[in-house]
Tab-separated table of C-alpha atoms in Angstrom:
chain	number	residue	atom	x	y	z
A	108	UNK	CA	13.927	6.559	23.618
A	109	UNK	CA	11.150	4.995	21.514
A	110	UNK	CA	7.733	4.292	22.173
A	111	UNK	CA	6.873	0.963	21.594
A	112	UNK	CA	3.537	1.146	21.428
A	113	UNK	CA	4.248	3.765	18.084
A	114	UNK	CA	5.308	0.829	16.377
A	115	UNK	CA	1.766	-1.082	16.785
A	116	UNK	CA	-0.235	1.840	15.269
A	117	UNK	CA	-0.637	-0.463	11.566
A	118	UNK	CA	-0.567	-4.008	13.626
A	119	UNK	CA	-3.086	-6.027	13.075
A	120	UNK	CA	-4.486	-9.639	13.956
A	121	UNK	CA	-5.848	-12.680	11.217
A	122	UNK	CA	-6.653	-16.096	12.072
A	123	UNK	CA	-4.500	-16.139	14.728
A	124	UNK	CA	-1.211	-14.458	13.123
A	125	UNK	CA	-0.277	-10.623	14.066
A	126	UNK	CA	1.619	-8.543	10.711
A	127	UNK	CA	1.933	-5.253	10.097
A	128	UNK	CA	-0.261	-4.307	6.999
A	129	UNK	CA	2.258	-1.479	5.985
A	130	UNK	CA	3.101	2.356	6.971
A	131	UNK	CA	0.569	4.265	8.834
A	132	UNK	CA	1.253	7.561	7.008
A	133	UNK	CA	-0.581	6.847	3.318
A	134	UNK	CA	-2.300	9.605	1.272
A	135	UNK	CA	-5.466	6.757	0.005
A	136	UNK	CA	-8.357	6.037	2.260
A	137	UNK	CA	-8.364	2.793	1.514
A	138	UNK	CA	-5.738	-0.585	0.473
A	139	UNK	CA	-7.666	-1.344	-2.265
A	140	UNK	CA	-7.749	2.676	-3.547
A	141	UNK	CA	-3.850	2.303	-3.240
A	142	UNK	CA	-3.810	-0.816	-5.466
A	143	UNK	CA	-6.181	0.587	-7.796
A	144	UNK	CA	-3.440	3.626	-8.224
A	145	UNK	CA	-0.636	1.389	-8.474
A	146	UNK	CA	-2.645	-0.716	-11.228
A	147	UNK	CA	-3.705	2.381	-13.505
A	148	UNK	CA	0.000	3.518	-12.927
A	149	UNK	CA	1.392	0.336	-14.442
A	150	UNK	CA	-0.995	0.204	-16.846
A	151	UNK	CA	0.390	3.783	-18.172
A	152	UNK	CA	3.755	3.200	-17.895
A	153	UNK	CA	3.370	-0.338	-20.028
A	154	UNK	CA	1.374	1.755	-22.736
A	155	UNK	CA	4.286	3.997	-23.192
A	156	UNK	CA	6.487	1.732	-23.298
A	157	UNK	CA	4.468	-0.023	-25.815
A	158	UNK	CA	4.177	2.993	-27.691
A	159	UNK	CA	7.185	4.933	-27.517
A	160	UNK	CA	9.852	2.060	-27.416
């Protein structure tokens, strides 16, 4: 059996709307860290594309 309440652990509450903000298990401190990553990521892989293409 499941816990239900395991599946509230990333819920969260905005203006009046509840959403899950994504998985619980992440290795950055921080959403904007994450999308800081994921920008300098794409920013590599478009340069090497760029320059290798």
């Amino acid at each position: 059996m499941t816990d239900k309440k395991s599946q509230d652990i990333d819920l969260q509450e905005e203006a009046g709307a509840k959403f899950h903000r994504g998985s619980a298990l992440s290795i950055f401190a921080s959403d904007r860290q994450e999308d800081f990553v994921a920008l300098l990521l794409a920013m590599l892989i478009a340069l090497g594309v760029y320059f290798f293409v």
